mmCIF file of C-alpha atoms and ligand atoms in Angstrom:
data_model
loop_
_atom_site.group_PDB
_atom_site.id
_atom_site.type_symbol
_atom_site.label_atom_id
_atom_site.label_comp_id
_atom_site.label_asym_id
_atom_site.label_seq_id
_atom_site.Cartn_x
_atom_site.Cartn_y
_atom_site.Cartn_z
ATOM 1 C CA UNK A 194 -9.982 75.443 15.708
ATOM 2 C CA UNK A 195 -10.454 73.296 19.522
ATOM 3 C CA UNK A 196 -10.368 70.065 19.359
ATOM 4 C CA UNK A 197 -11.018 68.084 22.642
ATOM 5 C CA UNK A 198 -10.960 64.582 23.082
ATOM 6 C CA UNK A 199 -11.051 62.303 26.625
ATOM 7 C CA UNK A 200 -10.205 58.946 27.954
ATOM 8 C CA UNK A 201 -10.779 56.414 30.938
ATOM 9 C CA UNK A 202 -7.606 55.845 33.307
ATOM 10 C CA UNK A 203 -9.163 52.458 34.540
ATOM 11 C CA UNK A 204 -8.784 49.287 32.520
ATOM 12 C CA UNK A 205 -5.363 48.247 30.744
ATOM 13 C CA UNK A 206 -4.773 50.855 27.527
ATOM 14 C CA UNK A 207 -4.942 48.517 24.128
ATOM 15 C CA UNK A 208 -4.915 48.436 20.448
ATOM 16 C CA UNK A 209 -8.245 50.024 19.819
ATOM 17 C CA UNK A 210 -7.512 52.625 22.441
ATOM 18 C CA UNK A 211 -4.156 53.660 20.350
ATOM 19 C CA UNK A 212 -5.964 53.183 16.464
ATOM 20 C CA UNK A 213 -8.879 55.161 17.657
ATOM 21 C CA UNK A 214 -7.609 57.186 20.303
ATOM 22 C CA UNK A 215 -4.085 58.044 21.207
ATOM 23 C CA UNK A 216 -2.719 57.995 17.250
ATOM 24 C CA UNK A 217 -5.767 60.311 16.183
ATOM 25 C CA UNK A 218 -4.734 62.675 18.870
ATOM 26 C CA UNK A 219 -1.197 62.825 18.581
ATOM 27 C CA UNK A 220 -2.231 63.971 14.808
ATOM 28 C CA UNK A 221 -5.396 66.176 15.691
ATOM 29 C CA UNK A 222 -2.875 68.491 18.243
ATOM 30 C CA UNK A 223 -1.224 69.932 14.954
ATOM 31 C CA UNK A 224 -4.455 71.241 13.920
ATOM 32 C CA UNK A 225 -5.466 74.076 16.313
ATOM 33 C CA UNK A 226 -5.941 74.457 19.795
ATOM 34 C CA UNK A 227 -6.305 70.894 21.945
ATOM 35 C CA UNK A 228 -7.324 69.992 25.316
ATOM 36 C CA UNK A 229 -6.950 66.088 26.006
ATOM 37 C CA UNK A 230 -8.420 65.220 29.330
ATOM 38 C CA UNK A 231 -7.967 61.643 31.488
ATOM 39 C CA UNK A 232 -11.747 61.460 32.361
ATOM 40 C CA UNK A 233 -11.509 59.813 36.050
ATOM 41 C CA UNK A 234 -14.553 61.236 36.966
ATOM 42 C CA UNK A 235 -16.216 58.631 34.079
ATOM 43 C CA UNK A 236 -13.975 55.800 35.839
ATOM 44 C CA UNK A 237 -16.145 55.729 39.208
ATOM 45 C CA UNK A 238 -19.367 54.661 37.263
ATOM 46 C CA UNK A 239 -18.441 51.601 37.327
ATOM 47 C CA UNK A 240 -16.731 49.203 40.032
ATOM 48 C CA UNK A 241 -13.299 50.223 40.106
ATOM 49 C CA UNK A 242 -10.203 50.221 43.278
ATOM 50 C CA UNK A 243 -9.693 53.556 44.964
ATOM 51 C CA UNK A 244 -6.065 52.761 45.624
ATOM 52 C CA UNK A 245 -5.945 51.925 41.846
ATOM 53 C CA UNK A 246 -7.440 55.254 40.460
ATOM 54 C CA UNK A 247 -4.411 57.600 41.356
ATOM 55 C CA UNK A 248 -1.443 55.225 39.644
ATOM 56 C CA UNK A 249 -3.843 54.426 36.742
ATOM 57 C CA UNK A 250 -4.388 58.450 36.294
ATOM 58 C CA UNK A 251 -0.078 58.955 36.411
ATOM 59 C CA UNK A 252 -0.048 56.038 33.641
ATOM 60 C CA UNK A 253 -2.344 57.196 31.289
ATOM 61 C CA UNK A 254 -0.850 60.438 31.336
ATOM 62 C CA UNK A 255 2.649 59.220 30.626
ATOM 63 C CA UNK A 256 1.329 57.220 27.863
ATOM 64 C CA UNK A 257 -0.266 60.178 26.647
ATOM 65 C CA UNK A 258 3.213 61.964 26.058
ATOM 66 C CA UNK A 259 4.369 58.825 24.885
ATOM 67 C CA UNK A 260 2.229 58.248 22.403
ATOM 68 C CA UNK A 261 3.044 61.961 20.833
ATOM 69 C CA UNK A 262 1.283 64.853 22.759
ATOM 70 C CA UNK A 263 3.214 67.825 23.985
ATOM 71 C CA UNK A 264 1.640 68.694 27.111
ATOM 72 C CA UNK A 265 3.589 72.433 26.452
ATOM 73 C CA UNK A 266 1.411 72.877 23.332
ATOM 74 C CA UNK A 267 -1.581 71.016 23.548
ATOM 75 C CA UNK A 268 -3.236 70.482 27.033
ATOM 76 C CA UNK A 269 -3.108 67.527 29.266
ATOM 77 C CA UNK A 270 -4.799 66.904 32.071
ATOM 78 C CA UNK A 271 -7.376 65.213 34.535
ATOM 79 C CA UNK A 272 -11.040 65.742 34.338
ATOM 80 C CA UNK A 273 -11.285 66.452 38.474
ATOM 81 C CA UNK A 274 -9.089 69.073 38.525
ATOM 82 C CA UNK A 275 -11.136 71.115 37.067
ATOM 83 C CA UNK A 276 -14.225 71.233 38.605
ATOM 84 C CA UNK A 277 -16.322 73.144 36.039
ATOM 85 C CA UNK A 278 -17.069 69.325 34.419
ATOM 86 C CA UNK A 279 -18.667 67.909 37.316
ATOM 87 C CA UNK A 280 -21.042 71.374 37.423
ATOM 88 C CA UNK A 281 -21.816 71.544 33.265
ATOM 89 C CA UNK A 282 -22.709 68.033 33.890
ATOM 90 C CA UNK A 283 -25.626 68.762 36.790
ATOM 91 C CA UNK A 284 -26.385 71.933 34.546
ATOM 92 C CA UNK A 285 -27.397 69.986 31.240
ATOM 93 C CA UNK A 286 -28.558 67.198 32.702
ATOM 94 C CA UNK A 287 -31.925 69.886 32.728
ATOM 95 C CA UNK A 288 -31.531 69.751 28.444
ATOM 96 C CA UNK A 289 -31.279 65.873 28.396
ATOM 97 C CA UNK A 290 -33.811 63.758 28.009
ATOM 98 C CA UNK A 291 -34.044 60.380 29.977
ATOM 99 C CA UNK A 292 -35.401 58.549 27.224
ATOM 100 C CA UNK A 293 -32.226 58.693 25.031
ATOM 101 C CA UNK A 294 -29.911 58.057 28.263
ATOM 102 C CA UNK A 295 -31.721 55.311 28.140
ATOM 103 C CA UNK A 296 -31.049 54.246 24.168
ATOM 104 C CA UNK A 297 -27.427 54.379 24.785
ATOM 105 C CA UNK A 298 -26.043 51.165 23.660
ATOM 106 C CA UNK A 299 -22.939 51.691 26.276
ATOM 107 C CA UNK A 300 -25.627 51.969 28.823
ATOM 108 C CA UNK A 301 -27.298 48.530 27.763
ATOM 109 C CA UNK A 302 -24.341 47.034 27.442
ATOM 110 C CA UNK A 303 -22.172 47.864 30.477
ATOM 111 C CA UNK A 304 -26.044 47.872 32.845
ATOM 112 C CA UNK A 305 -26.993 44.085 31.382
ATOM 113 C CA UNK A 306 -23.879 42.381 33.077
ATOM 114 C CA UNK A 307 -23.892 43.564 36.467
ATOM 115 C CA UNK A 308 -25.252 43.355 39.466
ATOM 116 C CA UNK A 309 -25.192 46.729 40.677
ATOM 117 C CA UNK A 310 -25.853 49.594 38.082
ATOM 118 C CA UNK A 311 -24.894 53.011 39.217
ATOM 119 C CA UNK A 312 -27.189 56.156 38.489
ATOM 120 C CA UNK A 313 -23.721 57.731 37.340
ATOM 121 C CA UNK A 314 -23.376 54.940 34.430
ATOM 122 C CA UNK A 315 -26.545 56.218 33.242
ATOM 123 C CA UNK A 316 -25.688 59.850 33.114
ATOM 124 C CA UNK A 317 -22.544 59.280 32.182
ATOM 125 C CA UNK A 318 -22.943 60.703 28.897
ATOM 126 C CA UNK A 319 -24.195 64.108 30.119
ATOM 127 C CA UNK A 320 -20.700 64.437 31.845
ATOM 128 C CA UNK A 321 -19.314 63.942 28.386
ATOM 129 C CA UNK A 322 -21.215 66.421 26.611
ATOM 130 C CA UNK A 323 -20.001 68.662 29.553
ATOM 131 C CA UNK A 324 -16.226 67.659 28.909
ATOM 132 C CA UNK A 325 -16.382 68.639 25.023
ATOM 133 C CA UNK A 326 -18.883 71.874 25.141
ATOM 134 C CA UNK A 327 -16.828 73.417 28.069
ATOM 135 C CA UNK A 328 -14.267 74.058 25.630
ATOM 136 C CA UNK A 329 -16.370 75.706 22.647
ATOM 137 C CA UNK A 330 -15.192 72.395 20.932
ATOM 138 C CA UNK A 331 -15.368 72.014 17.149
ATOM 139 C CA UNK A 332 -13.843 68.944 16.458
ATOM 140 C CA UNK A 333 -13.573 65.421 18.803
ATOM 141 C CA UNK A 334 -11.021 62.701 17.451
ATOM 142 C CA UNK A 335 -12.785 59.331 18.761
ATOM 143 C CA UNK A 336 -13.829 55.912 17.878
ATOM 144 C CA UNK A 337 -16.608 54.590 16.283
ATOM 145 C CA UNK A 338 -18.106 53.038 19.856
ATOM 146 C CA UNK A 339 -18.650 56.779 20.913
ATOM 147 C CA UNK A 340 -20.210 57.907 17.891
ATOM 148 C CA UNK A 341 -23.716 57.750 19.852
ATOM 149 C CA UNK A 342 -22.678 59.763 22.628
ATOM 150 C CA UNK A 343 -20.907 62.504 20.642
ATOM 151 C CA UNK A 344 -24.139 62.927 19.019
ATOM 152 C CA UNK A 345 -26.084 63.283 22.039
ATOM 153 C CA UNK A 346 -23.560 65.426 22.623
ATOM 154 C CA UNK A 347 -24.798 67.202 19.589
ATOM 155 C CA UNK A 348 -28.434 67.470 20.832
ATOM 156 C CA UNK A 349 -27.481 68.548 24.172
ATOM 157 C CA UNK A 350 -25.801 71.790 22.885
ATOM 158 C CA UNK A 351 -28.541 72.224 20.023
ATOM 159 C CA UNK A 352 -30.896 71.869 22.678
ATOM 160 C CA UNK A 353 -29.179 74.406 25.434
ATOM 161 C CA UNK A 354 -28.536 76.886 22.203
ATOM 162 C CA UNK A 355 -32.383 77.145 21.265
ATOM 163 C CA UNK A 356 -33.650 77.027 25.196
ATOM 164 C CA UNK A 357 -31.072 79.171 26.339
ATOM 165 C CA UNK A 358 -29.894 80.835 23.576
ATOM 166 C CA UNK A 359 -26.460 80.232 21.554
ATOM 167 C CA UNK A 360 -24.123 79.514 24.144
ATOM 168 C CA UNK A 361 -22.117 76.579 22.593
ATOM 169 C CA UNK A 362 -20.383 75.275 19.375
ATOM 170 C CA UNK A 363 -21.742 72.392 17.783
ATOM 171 C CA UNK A 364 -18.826 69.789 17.705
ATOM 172 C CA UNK A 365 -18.266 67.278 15.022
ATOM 173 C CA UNK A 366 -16.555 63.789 15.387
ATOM 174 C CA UNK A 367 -13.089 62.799 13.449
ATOM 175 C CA UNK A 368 -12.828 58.954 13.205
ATOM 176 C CA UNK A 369 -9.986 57.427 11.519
ATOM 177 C CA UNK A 370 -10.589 56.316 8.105
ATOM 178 C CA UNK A 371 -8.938 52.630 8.943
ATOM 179 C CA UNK A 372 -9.414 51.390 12.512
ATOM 180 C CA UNK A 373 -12.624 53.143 14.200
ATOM 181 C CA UNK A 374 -13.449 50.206 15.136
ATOM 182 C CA UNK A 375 -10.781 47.570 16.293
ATOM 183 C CA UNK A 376 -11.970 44.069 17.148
ATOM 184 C CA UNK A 377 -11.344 41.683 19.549
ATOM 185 C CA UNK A 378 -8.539 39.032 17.946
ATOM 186 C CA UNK A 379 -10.058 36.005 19.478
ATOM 187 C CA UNK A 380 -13.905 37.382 18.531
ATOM 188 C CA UNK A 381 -13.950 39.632 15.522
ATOM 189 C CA UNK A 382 -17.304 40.584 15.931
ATOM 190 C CA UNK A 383 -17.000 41.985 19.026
ATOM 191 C CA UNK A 384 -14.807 45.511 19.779
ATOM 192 C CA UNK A 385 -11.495 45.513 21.159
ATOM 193 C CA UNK A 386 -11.509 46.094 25.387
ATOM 194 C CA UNK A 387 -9.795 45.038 28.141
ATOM 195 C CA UNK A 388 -13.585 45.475 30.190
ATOM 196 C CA UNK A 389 -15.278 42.918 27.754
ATOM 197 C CA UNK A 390 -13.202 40.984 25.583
ATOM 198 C CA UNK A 391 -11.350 38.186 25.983
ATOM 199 C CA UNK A 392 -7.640 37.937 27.096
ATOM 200 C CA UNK A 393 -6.129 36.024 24.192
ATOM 201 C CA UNK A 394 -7.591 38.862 21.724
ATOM 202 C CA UNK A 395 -6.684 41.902 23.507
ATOM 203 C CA UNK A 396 -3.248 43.471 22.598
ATOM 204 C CA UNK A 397 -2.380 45.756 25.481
ATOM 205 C CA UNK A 398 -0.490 48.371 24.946
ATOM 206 C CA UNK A 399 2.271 47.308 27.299
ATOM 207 C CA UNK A 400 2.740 43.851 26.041
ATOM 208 C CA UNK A 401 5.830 42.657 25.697
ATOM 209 C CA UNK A 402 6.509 42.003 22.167
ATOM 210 C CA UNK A 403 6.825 37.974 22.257
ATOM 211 C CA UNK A 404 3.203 38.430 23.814
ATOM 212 C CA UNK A 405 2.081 40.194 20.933
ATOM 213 C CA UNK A 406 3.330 38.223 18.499
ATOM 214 C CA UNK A 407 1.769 35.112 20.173
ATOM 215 C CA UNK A 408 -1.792 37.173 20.122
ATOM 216 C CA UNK A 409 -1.658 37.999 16.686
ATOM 217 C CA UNK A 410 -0.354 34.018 15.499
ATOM 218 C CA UNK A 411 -3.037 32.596 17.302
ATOM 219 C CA UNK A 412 -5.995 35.268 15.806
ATOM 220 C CA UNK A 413 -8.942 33.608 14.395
ATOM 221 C CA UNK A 414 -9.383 33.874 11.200
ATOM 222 C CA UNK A 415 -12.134 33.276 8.614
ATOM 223 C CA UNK A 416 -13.225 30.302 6.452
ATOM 224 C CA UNK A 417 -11.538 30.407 2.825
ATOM 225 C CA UNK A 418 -7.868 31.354 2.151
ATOM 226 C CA UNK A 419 -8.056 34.609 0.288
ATOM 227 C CA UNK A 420 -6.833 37.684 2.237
ATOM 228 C CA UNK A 421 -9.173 40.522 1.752
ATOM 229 C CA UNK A 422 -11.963 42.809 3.496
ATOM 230 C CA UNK A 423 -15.600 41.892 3.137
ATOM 231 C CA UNK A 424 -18.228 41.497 5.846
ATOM 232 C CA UNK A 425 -18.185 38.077 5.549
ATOM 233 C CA UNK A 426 -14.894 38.034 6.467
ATOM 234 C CA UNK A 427 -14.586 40.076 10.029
ATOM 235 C CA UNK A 428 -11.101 38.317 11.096
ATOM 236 C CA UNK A 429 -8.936 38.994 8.186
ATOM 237 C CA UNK A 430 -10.695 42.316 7.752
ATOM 238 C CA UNK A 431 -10.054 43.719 11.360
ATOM 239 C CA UNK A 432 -5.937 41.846 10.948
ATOM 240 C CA UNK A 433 -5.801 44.361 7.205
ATOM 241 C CA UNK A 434 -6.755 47.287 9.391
ATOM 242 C CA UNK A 435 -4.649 46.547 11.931
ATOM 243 C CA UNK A 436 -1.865 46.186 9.314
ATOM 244 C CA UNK A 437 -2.825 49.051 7.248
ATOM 245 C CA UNK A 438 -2.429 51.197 10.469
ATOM 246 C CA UNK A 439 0.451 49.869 11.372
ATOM 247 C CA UNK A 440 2.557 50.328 8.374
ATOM 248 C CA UNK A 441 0.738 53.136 7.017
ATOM 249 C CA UNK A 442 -0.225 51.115 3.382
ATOM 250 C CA UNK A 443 -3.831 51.273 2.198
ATOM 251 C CA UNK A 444 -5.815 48.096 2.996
ATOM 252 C CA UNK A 445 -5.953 47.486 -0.884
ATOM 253 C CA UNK A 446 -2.258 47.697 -1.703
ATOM 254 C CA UNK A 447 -1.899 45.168 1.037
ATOM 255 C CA UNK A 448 -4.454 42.671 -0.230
ATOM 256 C CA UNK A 449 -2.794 42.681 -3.548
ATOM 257 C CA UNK A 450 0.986 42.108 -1.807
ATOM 258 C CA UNK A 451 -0.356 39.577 -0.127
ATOM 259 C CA UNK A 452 -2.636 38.149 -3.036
ATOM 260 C CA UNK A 453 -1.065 34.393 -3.061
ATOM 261 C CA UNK A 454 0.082 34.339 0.898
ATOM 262 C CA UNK A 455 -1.233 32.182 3.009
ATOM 263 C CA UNK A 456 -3.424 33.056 6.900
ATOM 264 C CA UNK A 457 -0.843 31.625 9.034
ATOM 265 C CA UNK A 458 2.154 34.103 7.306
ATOM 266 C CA UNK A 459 0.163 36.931 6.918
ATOM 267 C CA UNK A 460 -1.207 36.717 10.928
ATOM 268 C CA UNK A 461 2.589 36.855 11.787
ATOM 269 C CA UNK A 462 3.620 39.712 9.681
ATOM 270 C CA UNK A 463 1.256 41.457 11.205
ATOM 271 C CA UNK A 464 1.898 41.050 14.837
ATOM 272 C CA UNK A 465 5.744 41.896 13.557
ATOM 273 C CA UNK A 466 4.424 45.573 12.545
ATOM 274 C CA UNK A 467 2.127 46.007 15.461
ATOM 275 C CA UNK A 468 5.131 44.974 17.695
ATOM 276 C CA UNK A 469 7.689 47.419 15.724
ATOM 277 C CA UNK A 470 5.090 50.155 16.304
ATOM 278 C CA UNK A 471 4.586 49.850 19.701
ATOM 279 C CA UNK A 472 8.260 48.896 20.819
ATOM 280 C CA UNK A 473 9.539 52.359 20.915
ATOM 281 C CA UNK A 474 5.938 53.926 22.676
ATOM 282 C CA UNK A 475 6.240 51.264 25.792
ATOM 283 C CA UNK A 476 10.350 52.569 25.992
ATOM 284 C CA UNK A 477 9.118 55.881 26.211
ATOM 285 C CA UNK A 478 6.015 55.219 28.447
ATOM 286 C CA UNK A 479 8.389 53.587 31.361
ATOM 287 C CA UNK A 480 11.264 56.471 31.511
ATOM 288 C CA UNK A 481 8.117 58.870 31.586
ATOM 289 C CA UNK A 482 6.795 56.861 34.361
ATOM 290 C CA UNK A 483 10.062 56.808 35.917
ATOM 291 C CA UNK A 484 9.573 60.268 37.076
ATOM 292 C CA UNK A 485 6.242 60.677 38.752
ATOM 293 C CA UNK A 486 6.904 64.615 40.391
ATOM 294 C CA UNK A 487 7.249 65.492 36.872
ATOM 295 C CA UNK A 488 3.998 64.080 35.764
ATOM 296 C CA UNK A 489 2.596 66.153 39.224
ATOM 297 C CA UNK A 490 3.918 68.741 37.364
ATOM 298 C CA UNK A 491 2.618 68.273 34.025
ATOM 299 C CA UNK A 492 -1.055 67.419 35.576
ATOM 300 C CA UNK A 493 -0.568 70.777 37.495
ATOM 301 C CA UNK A 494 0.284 72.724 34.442
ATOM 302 C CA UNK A 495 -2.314 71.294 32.192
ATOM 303 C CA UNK A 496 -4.967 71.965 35.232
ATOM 304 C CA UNK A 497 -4.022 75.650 35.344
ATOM 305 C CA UNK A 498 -4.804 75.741 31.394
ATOM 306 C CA UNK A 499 -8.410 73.767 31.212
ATOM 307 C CA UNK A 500 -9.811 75.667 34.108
ATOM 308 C CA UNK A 501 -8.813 79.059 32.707
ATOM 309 C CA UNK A 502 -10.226 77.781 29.125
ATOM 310 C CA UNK A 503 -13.601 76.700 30.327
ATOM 311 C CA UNK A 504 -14.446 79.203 32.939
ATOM 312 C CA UNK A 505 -15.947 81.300 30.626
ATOM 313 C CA UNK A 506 -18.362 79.017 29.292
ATOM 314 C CA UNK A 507 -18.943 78.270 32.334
ATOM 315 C CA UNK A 508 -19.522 81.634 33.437
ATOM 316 C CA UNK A 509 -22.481 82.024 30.507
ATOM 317 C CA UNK A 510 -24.355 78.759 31.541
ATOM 318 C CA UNK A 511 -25.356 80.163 34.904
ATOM 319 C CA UNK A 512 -25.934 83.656 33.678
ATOM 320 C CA UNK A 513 -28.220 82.345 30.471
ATOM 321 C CA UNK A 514 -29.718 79.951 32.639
ATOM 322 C CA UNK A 515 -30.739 82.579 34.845
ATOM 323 C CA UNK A 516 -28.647 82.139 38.112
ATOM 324 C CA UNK A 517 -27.519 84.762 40.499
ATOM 325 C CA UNK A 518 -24.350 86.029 39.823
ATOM 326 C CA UNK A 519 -22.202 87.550 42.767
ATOM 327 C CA UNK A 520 -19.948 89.723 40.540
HETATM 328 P P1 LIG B 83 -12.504 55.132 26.252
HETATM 329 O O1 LIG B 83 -11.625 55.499 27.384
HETATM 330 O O2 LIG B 83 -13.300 53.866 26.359
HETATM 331 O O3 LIG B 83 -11.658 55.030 24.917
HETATM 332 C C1 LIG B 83 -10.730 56.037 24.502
HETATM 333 C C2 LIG B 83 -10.727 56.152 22.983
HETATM 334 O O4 LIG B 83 -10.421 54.881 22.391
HETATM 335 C C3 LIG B 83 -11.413 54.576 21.401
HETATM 336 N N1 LIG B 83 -11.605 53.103 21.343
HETATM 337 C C4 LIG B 83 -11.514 52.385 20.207
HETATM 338 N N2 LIG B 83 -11.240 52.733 18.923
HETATM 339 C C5 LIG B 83 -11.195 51.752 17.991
HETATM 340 N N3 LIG B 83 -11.421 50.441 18.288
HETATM 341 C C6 LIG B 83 -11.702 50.040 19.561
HETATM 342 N N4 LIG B 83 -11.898 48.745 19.842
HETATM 343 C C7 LIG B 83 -11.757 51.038 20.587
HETATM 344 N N5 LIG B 83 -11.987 50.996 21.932
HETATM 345 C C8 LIG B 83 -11.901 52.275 22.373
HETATM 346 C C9 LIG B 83 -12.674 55.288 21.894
HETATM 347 O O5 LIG B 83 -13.589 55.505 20.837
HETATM 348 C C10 LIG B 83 -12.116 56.570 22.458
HETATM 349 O O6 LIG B 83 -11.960 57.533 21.447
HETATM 350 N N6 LIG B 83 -16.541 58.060 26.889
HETATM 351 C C11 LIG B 83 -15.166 58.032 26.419
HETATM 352 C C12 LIG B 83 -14.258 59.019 27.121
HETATM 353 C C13 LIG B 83 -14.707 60.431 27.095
HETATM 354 C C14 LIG B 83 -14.646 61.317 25.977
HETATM 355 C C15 LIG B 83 -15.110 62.565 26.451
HETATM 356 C C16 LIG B 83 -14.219 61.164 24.641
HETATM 357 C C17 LIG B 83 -15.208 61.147 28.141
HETATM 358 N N7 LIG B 83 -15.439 62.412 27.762
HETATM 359 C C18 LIG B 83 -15.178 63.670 25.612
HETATM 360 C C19 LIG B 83 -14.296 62.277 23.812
HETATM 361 C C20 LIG B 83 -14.767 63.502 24.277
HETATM 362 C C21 LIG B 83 -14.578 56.654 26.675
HETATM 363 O O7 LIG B 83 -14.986 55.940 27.575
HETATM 364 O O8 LIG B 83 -13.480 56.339 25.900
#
């Protein structure tokens, strides 16, 4: 089985990046073949620092191996090196259709608040499909906020497959069962991100732990005093997920333990288990870090891989397409 999964190096790595992304692939690598790819190219579609792009690409990967992925088993590495992305992505664009670029909710979103919208932010989901078809992917670990895009992703291929004829595997999502969706601490209604949430409610991965205790003490919660999930109740139900993730207890096991505790207890017990989880990645992240000509290495290595995986695919999109092939 391939499994394939990709993330931005720009903005500061948090909560909801680890719940729905970094812990899901640490667990998907066991099941078959994985390719995990820093997607930089996606980082340029919206305003970001040149200088910044390079140290934030080093980063994520360290936090990648940090986090649990063997770059000598599964592999690891960035999205430019390997140039058949940027060409699958100019190929399909010619299977996708404009009006459902358009119904992206990522696209609304991220287009309403700025000035200057970028043709790439609106195409930026035919570079994904590129990333996860490449690879003749059958499964993508993700969050819920990219559930849209993997199905486009979906249509793309179906949509290649019956123009072209079968050229690519259909790929299904894997979200986790607690956590696809991690909210902001400050405004539970709205996801988890260091591009649009607010400061206060963001747990960065990197936070020291007095910082993340102080985040999690000062959560909002909801009106009433019982601890349990229910849509009326999005603070305390995003704090049990967190929780349940973080200890590894079912959301219902902890709502009885904590039947006849009060908000303000509970809110620090769970910043103490967030803290104890992410303690030991941040030690491992900076020694990582420490040694950047090995992480040139890695990046090299993991290069070498993806572009010998996907070349073949590759390879079939011009030919069924109908392009010239120089032998
Ligand atoms: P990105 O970089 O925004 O996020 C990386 C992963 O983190 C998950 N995530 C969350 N999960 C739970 N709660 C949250 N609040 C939260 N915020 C983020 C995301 O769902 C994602 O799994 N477009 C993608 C990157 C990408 C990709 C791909 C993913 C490019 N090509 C191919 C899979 C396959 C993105 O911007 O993720």
């Amino acid at each position: 089985m391939r499994i394939f999964s990709g993330i931005q190096p720009t903005g500061d790595k948090h909560l909801g990046n680890y719940i729905g992304g970094f812990r899901q692939y640490a667990a998907t690598q066991e099941l078959g073949e994985a390719f995990f790819c820093i997607v930089d190219l996606h980082s340029i579609t919206v305003d970001y620092e040149p200088r910044d792009l390079h140290d934030r690409t080093l980063d994520l990967y360290a936090m990648l191996v940090a986090t649990g992925l063997d770059p000598e088993r599964s592999t690891v590495f960035a999205q430019s090196h390997v140039t058949a992305h940027a060409e699958s992505s100019w190929l399909l664009s010619a299977v996708t259709s404009y009006g459902q670029l358009g119904r992206m909710t990522q696209f609304k979103d991220k287009s309403e608040r700025r000035d200057f919208v970028s043709a790439g932010l609106f195409t930026y989901p035919v570079l994904m499909a590129g990333d996860i078809l490449l690879y003749q992917t059958d499964r993508v670990p993700i969050g819920d906020d990219q559930r849209q895009h993997l199905e486009l992703s979906r249509d793309i291929a179906e949509r290649f497959n019956a123009r072209f004829g079968e050229t690519f595997v259909v790929p299904e999502g894997i979200y986790p069962e607690v956590g696809a969706r991690i909210m902001d601490l400050q405004e539970p209604t709205r996801k988890m991100s260091t591009t649009g949430g607010s400061e206060q409610g963001t747990v960065r991965l990197l936070d020291e732990t007095d910082v993340i205790l102080k985040k999690f003490r000062s959560a909002v919660t909801d009106s009433g005093r019982e601890i349990r999930r229910g849509d009326d109740k999005p603070g305390i139900t995003n704090l049990l997920d967190i929780f349940s993730v973080a200890t590894g207890k079912p959301p219902g096991q902890i709502e009885v333990e904590y039947e006849h505790v009060g908000y303000g207890q509970f809110k620090s017990d769970v910043g103490e288990a967030v803290a104890a989880m992410l303690a030991p990645v941040r030690e491992r992240y900076l020694e990582l870090r420490a040694d950047e000509g090995e992480l040139l290495r890695l990046l090299a290595l993991g290069a070498d891989k993806a572009r010998a995986a996907s070349a073949p695919t590759l390879r079939r999109m011009y030919e069924r397409m109908g392009f010239v092939h120089l032998g």
